[in-house]
Amino acid sequence: MKVSLAWLKQFVDVEQPAAKLAEILTHAGIAVDAVSRVTLATAQAGQSVNDEVLELDLTPNRADCQSILGVAYEVAALTSKTVAEPVGVSVGKARVSGSHLAVEIQAPSLCSGYLGLVLDVAVGESPLWLKNRLEGVGLRPVNNVVDITNFVMWELGQPLHAFDYDRIVGQRLIVRRSLPEESITLIDGTSPVMPEGTLVIADATHALAIAGVMGGLDCEVSTATRRIVLESALFERASIRRTARALGLRTEASLRFDKGVDPSGISRALQRAAYVFQLLGVGQVLGECIGSEPLYCPCRPIQVRPERVNSLLGIDLAPSEMQAILLRLGMPTQVHGDVFLVSVPSRRGDVVQEIDLVEEIGRIHGFNNIPTDIMRGEVTQGRLTEDQRWLRSLRRTLLSLNVDEVVTLSFYDPENGTKFMLLEHHAFRRAVALANPLSRERSTLRPTLMPSMVEVLGYNQARQISGMSVFEIGTVYLPHAEKPLEQQNLCLGAYGVREGNWIEQSRPLDFFHVRGLVEKLLPDAEFVVGQESFLHPGRQAEIWQEGAKIGYVGEIHPLVGLKERAVVAEISVAGIPTSLGKPLYRGISASIAVERDIAFLVNESISAADILARIREAGGERITSATLFDVYVGTNTPLGMRSLAIRLELTAPGGASFTEAELSAILGKLRHVLEHAFGAVWRA
Amino acid sequence: MELIDRLKRVTAEALAKIEVLDSVTALQDYRVSLLGKKGELTGILRGMGTLSPADRPSVGQLANEVRDQIEVALEAKTAALAATELAAKLKQERVDVTLPGRQPYHAHVHPLNRIIEEATEIFLGLGFSVAEGPEIESEYYNFEALNVPPLHPARDMQDSFYLHDGHVLRTQTSPVQVRTMQALSPHYPIRIISPGKVYRRDDDATHSPMFHQIEGLVIDKDISLAHLKSMLLMFARQMFGAEREIRLRPSYFPFTEPSAEVDVSCGTCGGRGCRVCKGTGWVEILGCGMVHPAVLSMSGYDPEEVNGFAFGMGVERIAMLKYNVEDLRHFFVNDYRFVRQF
Ligand SMILES: [Zn+2]
């Protein structure tokens, strides 16, 4: 909403410069986005005048400020001035029909009031002052009739519409809902088919205007127009909004009806328009207002307790000061004991209950005049739940493992099924769809974090970043009968190397890097050869924990199209043991551990995990650790075999130390077990 | 006497030899060859058994003197050589200290989570708990229970993402507040914050269809706007710096009344006005207000008995202000050159 300072000053005395006024309004909740200077022509050629224009960014509740007069009331309240009401001419009281016109409201639920006034007009160009008023607030002058309707709308907030009277068949206006497939040619030249039930103004033959939105071409005021019907009406807000949205027509009129107009203003707008026609000498009223006025309460009484105002705002204002504030807002009060009975004018449709008046008093008193006061009351324990602390600990564990954190959008491209070569019934093809997405790429909600991770890795590969190792903890959305399930997943992603320098070698961020991270989170997990189609068939594993598959880790399949190899793991957060990050102290042995290395050849098909598990099992409490430190396949290993070297840490119970004989016995037994179970060929 | 001559000769030779030996190892070897079990001097002394008892004391004394003399010489030379050798070793071990060290890697927390963590710490310290809820919400929790009537523009399909089954992606984290109130009513006090992802149907340079919010709620007896103001001032100063000020401008949200937008004094210019604050000296950081009585009633509280305040802030906005991030999209692209700066 643009407000011309010169126009505003017609109704209220403004002493402040525009910038100061903007500040005052902004601090009262009427946000002024910008103050600009406009230059307007004068009657003298080559001379101009300046005006200043305030651009308001109104909150949805302040429909009353969608007019110069409404802003004038607000300025008056804020600066303790009075408003000079606009001048109008009185016209005859409303009747359903008169000598010149009849009005029939067939859809009263969508139109609570409708007045038509017939005028004899001389269509022509508007005088300079009127054109300046309109141009100052960004409206384009058309002809004096249209200009006067726009002028009155801007000034009073009530949209007006002018029909060419002589083109109305039967001189009877009907307010009705549109018929199926009914269309109308509008003044902008388009001919939309209206959604059925759209409110229209029609004559006996066809629709002449889309009510409250835009007029039709047939009755448009032109230079040939001799008589007009000026329409001033009150249309139902939601109906106007639906129509404007459906047809993509957001006009100044529809915006005002959408937010709500003052029900008391419809006849006043006609009186004001008639006055301007007379003032310009371009129009004479014929007969009286035809139609019916809306029913409304001119001033609704609302109760407010001054004590409640003070306690909610945290201030200590005397009741008389509150009364003074309310009076400035045009809301006189009657005192009944401890309660005020406040009369609220009809233009303030947003003020309906006590809390609204609390806000009004606070707003005018000034939020900056409200003190700060430290909250008292019962002490509460600020704490995280067990689950929240655990999730925090998971994040911190990952950060302590030097994995960077990323955050990506929850949206998912249904084409991912193809991109990642997923089988027809793969869970990652079953995504929750949005009814009104912004684009195909973001038309569903992700059932997996993996594609987002692949996108992050690919983005950085394309930018020559030598490598990264990142994680995201995020929600995945799984289709479910009543309502989609939301589940927390952890996704790890890595590619390239962590670069070394003159003294250190680069560290590869490969499959075993990611697997190592997973092992840190899931020390007891089992890794079983996997078969996901989006992963390298020879470099992927399912992750199993306590008998359940909780995720996967693998290199992204080359056909996915990444520039470089990349590895991704995805794990259901619920599958990660909650013991993570919680120390479990077991004491330290009094014995000093001894290390022994063993090496043997074994068939390649035998998994290292099985061998290590067997060693731990066979060693019992005496083998306190078994670390695979070398895997070797080369010219001196027989075909189909590989050499494994394992470092054992042996600890004798109870602070004792093993004798060489005992050590030999343990290792001998172990050798026997491995030879027997896996056909291991001992090397050392 | 032959033995005495031999002692004197060996001693003279030994002292001369010690003089010329030039390493600690050589000295140690020599010591063994002279004084060890099979050493030369040891052999001579062993020969003392053949002396007459009369000669033994004087020869014995001489032998001890000789041994001491050699020991002292050995030790002195060893110490001298050890010092030289250590000095040489240390010299040889010199490194170029101007070379860079081994580079430990440290992980980077995503800036949005960094803000959420920091805000969470601040509010935990003020006695708040963290409440969470689903991102896929019913219209009831996302709108109706928040006093957004069915015809309100915010409920338009244009502004929110809907699922085919009528659920909506929450447009703010306030549904969590309602869920908390409904779960706890009529008990109070409530002091919670709810951080999380929210969704709006907007995608341009300054809007992301998904973003993060932290909302807060206090329900208690005798809560006032002055309490809200003081709480937000504490938050702003902890988040942005002790010298910051805040101001409240009246605004409108269906969930609260009175409602306000909160500005914090600009940290770039200290309030004098600059590009960041568009010359005003203030930047908007959050919206807040007193919980609307209708919301209290719907959630099972008597607005005559208790009231409360609520506030909500965009995490992206806070992060952009705090770290001077110029483009919202950086947060979700995760360019490593961006990630590694946090
Ligand atoms: Zn600034």
Tab-separated table of N, CA and C and ligand atoms in Angstrom, chain B residues 266 268-271 273-277 281, ligand 1:
chain	number	residue	atom	x	y	z
B	266	CYS	N	22.700	-3.747	14.874
B	266	CYS	CA	23.572	-4.283	13.834
B	266	CYS	C	24.998	-4.425	14.366
B	268	THR	N	27.598	-5.164	12.486
B	268	THR	CA	28.582	-4.726	11.504
B	268	THR	C	28.951	-3.265	11.736
B	269	CYS	N	27.940	-2.453	12.007
B	269	CYS	CA	28.203	-1.007	12.130
B	269	CYS	C	28.015	-0.529	13.560
B	270	GLY	N	27.601	-1.421	14.460
B	270	GLY	CA	27.353	-1.007	15.835
B	270	GLY	C	26.158	-0.084	15.957
B	271	GLY	N	25.247	-0.110	14.982
B	271	GLY	CA	24.027	0.683	15.090
B	271	GLY	C	24.069	2.004	14.346
B	273	GLY	N	24.441	2.326	11.140
B	273	GLY	CA	23.824	2.185	9.815
B	273	GLY	C	24.845	1.758	8.789
B	274	CYS	N	24.541	0.691	8.073
B	274	CYS	CA	25.471	0.190	7.055
B	274	CYS	C	24.686	-0.627	6.038
B	275	ARG	N	25.409	-1.294	5.137
B	275	ARG	CA	24.776	-2.053	4.076
B	275	ARG	C	23.984	-3.230	4.650
B	276	VAL	N	24.584	-3.893	5.653
B	276	VAL	CA	23.941	-5.079	6.231
B	276	VAL	C	22.566	-4.731	6.816
B	277	CYS	N	22.494	-3.605	7.523
B	277	CYS	CA	21.236	-3.238	8.189
B	277	CYS	C	20.439	-2.255	7.342
B	281	GLY	N	20.578	0.487	11.275
B	281	GLY	CA	21.239	0.161	12.539
B	281	GLY	C	20.647	-1.066	13.221
C	1	ZN	ZN	24.704	-1.958	10.178
